[in-house]
CSV table of C-alpha atoms and ligand atoms in Angstrom, one decimal:
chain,number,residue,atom,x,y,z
E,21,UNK,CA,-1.5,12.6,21.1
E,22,UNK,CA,-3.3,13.8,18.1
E,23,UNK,CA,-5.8,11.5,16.4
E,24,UNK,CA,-7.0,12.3,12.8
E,25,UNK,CA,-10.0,10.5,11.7
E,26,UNK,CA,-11.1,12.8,8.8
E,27,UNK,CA,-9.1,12.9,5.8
E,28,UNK,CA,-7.7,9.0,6.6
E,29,UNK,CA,-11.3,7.8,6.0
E,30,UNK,CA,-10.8,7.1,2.8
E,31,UNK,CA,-8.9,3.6,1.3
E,32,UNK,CA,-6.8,6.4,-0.9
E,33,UNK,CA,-5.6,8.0,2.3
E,34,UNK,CA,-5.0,4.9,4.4
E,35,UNK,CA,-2.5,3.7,1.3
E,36,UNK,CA,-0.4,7.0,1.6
E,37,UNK,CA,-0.3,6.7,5.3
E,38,UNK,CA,0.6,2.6,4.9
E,39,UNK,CA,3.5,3.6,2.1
E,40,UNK,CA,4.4,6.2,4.6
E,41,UNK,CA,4.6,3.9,7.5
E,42,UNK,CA,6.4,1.5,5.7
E,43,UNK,CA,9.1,3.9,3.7
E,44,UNK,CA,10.1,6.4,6.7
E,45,UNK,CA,10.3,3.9,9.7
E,46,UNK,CA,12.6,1.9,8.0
E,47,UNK,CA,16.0,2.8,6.8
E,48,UNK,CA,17.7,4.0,4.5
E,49,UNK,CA,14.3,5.9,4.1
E,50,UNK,CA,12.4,5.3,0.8
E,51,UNK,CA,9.3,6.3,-0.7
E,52,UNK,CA,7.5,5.1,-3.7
E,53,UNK,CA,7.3,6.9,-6.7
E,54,UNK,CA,3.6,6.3,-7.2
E,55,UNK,CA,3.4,8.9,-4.5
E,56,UNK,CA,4.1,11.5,-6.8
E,57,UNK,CA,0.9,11.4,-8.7
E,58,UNK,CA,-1.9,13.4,-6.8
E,59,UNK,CA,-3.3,16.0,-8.5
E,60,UNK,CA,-0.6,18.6,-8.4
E,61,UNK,CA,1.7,16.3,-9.1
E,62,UNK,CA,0.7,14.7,-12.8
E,63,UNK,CA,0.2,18.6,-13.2
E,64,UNK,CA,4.2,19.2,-12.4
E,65,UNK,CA,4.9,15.8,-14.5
E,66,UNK,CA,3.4,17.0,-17.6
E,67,UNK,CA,5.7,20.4,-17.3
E,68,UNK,CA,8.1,18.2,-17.0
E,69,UNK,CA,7.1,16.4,-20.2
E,70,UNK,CA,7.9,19.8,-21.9
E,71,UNK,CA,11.1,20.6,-20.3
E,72,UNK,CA,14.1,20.9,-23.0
E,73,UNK,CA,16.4,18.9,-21.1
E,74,UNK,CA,13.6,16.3,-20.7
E,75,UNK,CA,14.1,14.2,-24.0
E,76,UNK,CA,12.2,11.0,-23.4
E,77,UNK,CA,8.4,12.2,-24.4
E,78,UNK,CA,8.9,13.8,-27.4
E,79,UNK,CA,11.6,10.9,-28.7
E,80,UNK,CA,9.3,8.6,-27.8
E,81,UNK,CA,6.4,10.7,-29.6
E,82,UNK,CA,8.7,10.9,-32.5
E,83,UNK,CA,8.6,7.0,-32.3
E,84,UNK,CA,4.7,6.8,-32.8
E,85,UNK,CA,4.8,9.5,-35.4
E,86,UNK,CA,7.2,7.8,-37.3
E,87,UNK,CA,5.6,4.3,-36.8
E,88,UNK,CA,1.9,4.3,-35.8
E,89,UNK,CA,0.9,2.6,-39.1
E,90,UNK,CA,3.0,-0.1,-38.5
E,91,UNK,CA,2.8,-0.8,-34.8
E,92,UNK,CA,-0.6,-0.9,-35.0
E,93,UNK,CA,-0.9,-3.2,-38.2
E,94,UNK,CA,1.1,-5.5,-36.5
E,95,UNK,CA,-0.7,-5.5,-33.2
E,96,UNK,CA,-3.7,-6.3,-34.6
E,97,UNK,CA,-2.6,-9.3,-37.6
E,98,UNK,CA,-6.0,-8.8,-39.1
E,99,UNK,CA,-8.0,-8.4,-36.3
E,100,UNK,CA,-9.9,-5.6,-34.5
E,101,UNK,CA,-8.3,-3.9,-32.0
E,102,UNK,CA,-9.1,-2.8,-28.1
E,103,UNK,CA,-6.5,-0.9,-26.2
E,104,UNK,CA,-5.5,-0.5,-22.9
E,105,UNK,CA,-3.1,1.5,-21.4
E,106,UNK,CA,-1.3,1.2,-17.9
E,107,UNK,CA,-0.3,4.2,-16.0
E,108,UNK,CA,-1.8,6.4,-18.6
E,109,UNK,CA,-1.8,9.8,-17.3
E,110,UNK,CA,-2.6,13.0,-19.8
E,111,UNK,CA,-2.6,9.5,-22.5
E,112,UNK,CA,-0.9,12.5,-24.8
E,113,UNK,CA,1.1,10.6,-26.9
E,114,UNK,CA,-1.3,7.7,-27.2
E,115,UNK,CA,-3.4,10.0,-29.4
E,116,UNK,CA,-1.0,9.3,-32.2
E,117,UNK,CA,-1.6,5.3,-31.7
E,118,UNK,CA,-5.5,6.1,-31.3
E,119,UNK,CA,-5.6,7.7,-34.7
E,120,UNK,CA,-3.7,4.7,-36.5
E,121,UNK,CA,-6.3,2.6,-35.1
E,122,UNK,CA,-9.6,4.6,-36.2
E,123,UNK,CA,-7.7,4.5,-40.1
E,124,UNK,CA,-7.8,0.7,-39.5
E,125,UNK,CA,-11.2,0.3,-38.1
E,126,UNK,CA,-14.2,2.3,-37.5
E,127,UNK,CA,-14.5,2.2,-33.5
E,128,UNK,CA,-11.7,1.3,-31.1
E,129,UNK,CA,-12.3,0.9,-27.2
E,130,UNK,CA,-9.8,2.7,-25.4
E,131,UNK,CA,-9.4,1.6,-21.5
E,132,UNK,CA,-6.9,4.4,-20.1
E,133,UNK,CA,-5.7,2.8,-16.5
E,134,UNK,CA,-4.0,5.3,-13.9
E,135,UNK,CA,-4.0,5.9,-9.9
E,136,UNK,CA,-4.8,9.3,-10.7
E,137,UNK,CA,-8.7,10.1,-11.8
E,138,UNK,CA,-8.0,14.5,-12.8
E,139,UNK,CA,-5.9,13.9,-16.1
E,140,UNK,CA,-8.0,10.5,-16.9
E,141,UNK,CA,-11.1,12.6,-17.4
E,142,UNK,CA,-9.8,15.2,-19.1
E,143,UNK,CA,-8.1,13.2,-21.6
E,144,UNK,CA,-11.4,11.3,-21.9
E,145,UNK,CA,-13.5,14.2,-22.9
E,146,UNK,CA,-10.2,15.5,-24.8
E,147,UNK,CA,-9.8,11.9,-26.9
E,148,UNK,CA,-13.5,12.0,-27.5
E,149,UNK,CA,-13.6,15.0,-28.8
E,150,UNK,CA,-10.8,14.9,-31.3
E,151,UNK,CA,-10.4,11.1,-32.5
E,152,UNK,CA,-14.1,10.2,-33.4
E,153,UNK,CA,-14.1,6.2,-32.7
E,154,UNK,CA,-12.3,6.2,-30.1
E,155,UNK,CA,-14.8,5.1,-27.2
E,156,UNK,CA,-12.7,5.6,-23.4
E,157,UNK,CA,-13.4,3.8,-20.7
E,158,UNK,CA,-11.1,5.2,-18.0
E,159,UNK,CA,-10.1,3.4,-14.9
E,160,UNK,CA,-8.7,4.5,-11.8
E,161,UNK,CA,-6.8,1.7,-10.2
E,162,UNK,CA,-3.2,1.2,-9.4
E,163,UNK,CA,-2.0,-1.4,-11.7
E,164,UNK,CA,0.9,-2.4,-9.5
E,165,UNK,CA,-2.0,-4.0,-6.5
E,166,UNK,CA,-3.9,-5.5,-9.1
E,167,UNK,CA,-4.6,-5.8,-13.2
E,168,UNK,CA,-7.6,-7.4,-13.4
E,169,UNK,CA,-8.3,-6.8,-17.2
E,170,UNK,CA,-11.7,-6.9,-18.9
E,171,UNK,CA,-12.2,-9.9,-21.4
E,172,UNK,CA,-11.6,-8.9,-25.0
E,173,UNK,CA,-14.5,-7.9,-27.1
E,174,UNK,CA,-15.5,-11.3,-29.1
E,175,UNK,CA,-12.6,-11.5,-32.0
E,176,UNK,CA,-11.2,-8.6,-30.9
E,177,UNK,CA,-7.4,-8.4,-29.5
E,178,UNK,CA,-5.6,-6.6,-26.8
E,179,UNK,CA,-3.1,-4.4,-27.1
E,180,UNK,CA,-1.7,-3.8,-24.0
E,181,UNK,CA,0.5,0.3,-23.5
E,182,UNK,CA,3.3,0.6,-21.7
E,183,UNK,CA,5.0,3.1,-22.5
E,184,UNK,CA,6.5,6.4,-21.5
E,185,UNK,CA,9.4,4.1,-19.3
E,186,UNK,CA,7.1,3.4,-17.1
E,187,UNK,CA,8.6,0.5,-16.2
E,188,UNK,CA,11.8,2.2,-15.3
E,189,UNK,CA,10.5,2.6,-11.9
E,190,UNK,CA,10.7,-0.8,-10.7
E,191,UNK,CA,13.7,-2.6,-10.3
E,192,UNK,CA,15.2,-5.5,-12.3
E,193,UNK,CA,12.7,-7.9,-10.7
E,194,UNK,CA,9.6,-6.1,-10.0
E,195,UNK,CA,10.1,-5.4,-13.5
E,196,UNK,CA,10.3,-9.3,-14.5
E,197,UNK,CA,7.1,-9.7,-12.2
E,198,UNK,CA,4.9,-6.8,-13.4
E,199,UNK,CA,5.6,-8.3,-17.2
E,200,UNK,CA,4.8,-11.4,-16.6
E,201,UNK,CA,1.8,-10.5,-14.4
E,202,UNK,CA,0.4,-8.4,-17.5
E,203,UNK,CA,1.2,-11.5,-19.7
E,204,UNK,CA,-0.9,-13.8,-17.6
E,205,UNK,CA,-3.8,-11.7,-18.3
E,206,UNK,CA,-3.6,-11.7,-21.8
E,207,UNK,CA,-4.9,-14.3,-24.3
E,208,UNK,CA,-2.2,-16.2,-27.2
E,209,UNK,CA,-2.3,-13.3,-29.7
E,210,UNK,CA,-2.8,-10.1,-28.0
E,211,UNK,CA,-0.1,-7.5,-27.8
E,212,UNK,CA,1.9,-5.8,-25.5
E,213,UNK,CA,3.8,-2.7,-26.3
E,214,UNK,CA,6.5,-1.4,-23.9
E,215,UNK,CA,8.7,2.1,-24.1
E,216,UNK,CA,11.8,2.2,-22.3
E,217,UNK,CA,14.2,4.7,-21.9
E,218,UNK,CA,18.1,3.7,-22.7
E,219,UNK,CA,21.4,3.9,-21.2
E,220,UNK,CA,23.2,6.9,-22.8
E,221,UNK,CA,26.2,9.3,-21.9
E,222,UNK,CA,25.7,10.9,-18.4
E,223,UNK,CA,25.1,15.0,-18.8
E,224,UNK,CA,22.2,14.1,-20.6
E,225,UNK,CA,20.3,11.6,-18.4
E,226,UNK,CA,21.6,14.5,-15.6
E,227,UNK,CA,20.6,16.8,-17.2
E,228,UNK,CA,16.8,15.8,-17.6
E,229,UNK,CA,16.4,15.4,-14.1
E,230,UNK,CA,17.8,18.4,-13.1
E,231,UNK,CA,16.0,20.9,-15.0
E,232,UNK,CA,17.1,24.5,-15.0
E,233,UNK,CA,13.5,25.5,-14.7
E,234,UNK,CA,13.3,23.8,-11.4
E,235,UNK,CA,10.3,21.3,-12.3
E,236,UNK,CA,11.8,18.1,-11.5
E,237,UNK,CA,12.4,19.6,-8.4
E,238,UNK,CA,9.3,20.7,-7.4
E,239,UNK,CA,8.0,17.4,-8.7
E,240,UNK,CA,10.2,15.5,-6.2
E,241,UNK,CA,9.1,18.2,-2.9
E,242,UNK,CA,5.8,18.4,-4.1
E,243,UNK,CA,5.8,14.4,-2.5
E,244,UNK,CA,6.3,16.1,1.0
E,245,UNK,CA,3.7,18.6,0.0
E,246,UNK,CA,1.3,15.8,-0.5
E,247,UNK,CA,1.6,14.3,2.8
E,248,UNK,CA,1.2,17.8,4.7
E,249,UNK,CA,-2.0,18.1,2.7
E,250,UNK,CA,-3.3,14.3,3.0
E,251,UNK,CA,-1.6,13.1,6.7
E,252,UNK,CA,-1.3,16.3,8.4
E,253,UNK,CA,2.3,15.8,8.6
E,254,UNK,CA,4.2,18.9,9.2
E,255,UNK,CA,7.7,18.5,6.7
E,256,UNK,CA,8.7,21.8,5.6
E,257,UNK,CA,9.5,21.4,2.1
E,258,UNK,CA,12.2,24.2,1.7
E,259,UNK,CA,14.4,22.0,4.1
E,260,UNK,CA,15.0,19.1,1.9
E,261,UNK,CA,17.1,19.6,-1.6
E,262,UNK,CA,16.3,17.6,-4.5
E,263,UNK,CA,18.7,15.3,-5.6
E,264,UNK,CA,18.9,13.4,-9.0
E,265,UNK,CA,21.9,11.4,-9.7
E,266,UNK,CA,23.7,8.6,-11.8
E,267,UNK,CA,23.8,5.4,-10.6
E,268,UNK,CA,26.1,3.4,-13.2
E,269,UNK,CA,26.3,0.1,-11.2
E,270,UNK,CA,22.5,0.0,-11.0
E,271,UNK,CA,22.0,1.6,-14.3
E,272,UNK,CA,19.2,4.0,-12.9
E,273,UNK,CA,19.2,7.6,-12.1
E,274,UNK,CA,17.8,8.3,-8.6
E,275,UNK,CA,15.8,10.5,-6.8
E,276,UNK,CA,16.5,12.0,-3.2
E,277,UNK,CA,14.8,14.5,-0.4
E,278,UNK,CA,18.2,15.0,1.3
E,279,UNK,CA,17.3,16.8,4.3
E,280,UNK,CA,19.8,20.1,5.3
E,281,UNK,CA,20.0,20.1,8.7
E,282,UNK,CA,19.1,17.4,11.8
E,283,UNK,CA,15.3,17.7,11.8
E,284,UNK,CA,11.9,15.8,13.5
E,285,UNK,CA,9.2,15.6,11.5
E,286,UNK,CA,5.9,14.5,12.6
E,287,UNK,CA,2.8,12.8,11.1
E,288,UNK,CA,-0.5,12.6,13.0
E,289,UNK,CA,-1.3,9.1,14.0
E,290,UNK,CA,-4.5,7.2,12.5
E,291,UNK,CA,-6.1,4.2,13.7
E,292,UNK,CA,-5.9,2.2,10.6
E,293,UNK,CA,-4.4,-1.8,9.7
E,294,UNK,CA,-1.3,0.2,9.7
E,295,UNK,CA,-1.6,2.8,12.5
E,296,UNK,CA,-1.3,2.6,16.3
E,297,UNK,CA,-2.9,5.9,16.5
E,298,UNK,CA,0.2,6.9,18.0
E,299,UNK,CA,2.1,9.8,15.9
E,300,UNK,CA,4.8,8.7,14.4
E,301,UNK,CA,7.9,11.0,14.8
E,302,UNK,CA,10.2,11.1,12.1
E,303,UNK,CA,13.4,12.5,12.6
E,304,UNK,CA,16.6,13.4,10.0
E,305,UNK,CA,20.2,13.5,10.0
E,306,UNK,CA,21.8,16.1,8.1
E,307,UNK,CA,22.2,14.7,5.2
E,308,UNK,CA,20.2,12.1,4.8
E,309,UNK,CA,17.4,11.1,2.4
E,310,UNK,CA,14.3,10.1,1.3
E,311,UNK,CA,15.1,7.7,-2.0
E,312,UNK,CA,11.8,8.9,-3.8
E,313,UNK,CA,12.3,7.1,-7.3
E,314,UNK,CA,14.1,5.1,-9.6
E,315,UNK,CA,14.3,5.3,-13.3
E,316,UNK,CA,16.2,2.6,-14.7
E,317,UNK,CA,18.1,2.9,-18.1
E,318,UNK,CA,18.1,-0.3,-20.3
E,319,UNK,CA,20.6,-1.5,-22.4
E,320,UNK,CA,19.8,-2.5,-26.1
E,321,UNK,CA,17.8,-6.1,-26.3
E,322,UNK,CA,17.0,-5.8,-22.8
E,323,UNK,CA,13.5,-5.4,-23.3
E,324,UNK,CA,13.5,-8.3,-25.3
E,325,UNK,CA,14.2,-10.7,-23.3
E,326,UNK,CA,12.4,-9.6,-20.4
E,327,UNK,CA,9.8,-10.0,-22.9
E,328,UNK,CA,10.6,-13.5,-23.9
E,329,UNK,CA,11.5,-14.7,-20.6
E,330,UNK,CA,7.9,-14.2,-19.5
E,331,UNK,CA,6.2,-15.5,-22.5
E,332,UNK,CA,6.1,-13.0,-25.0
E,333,UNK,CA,7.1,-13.2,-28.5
E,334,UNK,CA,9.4,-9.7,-29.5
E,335,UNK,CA,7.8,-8.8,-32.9
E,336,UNK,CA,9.8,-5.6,-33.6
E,337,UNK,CA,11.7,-2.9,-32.2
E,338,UNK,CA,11.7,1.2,-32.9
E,339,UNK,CA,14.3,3.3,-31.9
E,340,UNK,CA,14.9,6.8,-32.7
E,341,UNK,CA,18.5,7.6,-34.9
E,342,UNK,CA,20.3,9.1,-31.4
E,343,UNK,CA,19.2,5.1,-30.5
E,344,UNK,CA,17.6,7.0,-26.5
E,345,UNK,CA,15.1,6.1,-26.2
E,346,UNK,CA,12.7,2.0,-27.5
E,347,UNK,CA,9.8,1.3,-28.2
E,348,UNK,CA,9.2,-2.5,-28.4
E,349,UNK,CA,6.3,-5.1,-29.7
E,350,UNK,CA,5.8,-8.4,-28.2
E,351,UNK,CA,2.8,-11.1,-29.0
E,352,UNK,CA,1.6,-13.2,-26.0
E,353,UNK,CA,2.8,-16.7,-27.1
Z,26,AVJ,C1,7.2,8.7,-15.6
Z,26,AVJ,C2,8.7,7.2,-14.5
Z,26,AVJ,C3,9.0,7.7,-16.9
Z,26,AVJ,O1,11.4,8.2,-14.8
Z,26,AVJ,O2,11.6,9.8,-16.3
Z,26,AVJ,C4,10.5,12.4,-14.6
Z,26,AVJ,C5,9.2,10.2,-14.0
Z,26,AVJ,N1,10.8,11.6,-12.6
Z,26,AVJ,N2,11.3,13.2,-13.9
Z,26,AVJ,C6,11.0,9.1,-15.4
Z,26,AVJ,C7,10.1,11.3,-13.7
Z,26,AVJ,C8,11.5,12.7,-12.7
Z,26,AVJ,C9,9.5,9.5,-15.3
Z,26,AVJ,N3,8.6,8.3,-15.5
């Protein structure tokens, strides 16, 4: 029996190792997609951003560019504005929103939230230098666990980000919960602006998860990568394929590890609220997989009345002309 003490001291290493616990003892095996954001792997996502089969950053940035002026007017109904943004990452396309803001008014506070600290800094010191206003505040916390928001600013309102589909990740419910959790924490009159990605025909949504390039790909095995690094474990990457496929009932494309041949893998025990010390021994048919992530597709209005259901008010809708990809505003009622 090997023990590791050293990299599981930390509470960010003890999570991975709980999700881990949780996600490959049970079956069908799962992981979740918050796992793919270490270091390395907001690096792979932002090449993935980039991608030409990838349309959903640049439509949505088309969005912004098209509408800043007006989201932002509207968001703020004559008020000053603070912005946060959930699951922020490289906060590229934000920059757009940012800039609307500083026409507006002469300082905004920008509070960038993400589980991973690398691209939160750099954005920072990017954001800072570029958009003069703009004041960020970055926090490292997974929103998911807990979004404890600071009190607005006096007579200043919230305008809550969440965009990039984001919320595509959770499923129908958690969905329903996260929204309605962000909507407790908001005052009557603050703003919420969420980006989904829509339902449209098949090769395309295919298509950007199965880049020629290879990204998405090493995206989705960088996950087994991770936990070599962080648990010890012992996976060999090369013996898992990615898979990305349609799921029309669910109205999500998912994400597999499906392992090619009958395999054992094994991660190093730890004594944690989780761990029995013991190692836990992991083993594979041929064929099976590791469901690593959703990304749900919404239909049209669906959004909406998520929104309204939890106590929003939808103020307005953008959509680009192909109609993939919306971006929608809702006041906290
Ligand atoms: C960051 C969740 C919006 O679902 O499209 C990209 C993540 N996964 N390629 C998405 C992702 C594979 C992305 N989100």
């Amino acid at each position: 029996m090997t023990t590791l003490s050293l990299p599981l001291n930390s509470v960010a290493a003890q999570h991975v190792f709980a999700a881990v616990n949780e996600g490959l003892l049970s079956s069908p095996k799962a992981l979740p997609a918050w796992l793919f954001y270490d270091e390395t792997g907001s690096r792979l996502f932002d090449r993935i951003t980039e991608l030409p089969e990838y349309y959903p950053t640049r439509t949505e940035r088309a969005i912004f560019a098209a509408n800043a002026a007006e989201i932002i007017a509207l968001a703020a109904d004559s008020h000053a504005l603070q912005i946060i943004e959930l699951g922020a990452g490289s906060c590229d396309k934000t920059r757009i929103l940012l800039q609307a803001a500083v026409e507006r008014q002469d300082t905004v506070l920008y509070e960038p939230v993400d589980v991973s600290p690398a691209p939160l800094e750099e954005a920072r010191e990017r954001i800072e230098r570029e958009i003069p206003g703009v004041l960020v505040s970055p926090r490292v916390q997974d929103y998911t666990r807990s979004l404890a928001l600071d009190p607005p600013l006096s007579g200043e309102r919230r305008l809550v980000l969440y965009i990039g589909s984001s919320i595509g990740n959770f499923e129908p419910a958690e969905a329903h919960a996260l929204l309605a959790e962000i909507r407790s924490t908001l005052d009557p009159g603050d703003t919420l602006l969420v980006g989904v990605d829509l339902v449209k025909e098949e090769a395309l949504l295919h298509a950007a998860y199965n880049d020629e390039a290879g990204v998405t790909e090493a995206f989705n095995r960088n996950l087994l990568h991770r936990l070599n690094r962080e648990l010890g474990a012992n996976f060999k990457p090369d013996l898992f394929a990615h898979r990305a496929i349609w799921n029309p009932q669910h109205s999500r494309i998912e994400m597999h590890l499906e392992s090619l041949l009958r395999q054992i893998v094994t991660i190093p025990g730890c004594h944690t609220e989780s761990g029995t010390g013991r190692d836990m021994q992991i083993e594979f048919a041929r064929g099976e997989t590791i469901h690593t992530e959703n990304s749900y597709k919404y239909r049209p209005g669906q959004t909406e009345s998520m929104l309204e259901s939890v106590g929003f008010t939808p103020l307005k809708t953008w959509t680009d002309k192909r109609g993939w990809f919306a971006v929608s505003l809702a006041r906290a009622a």
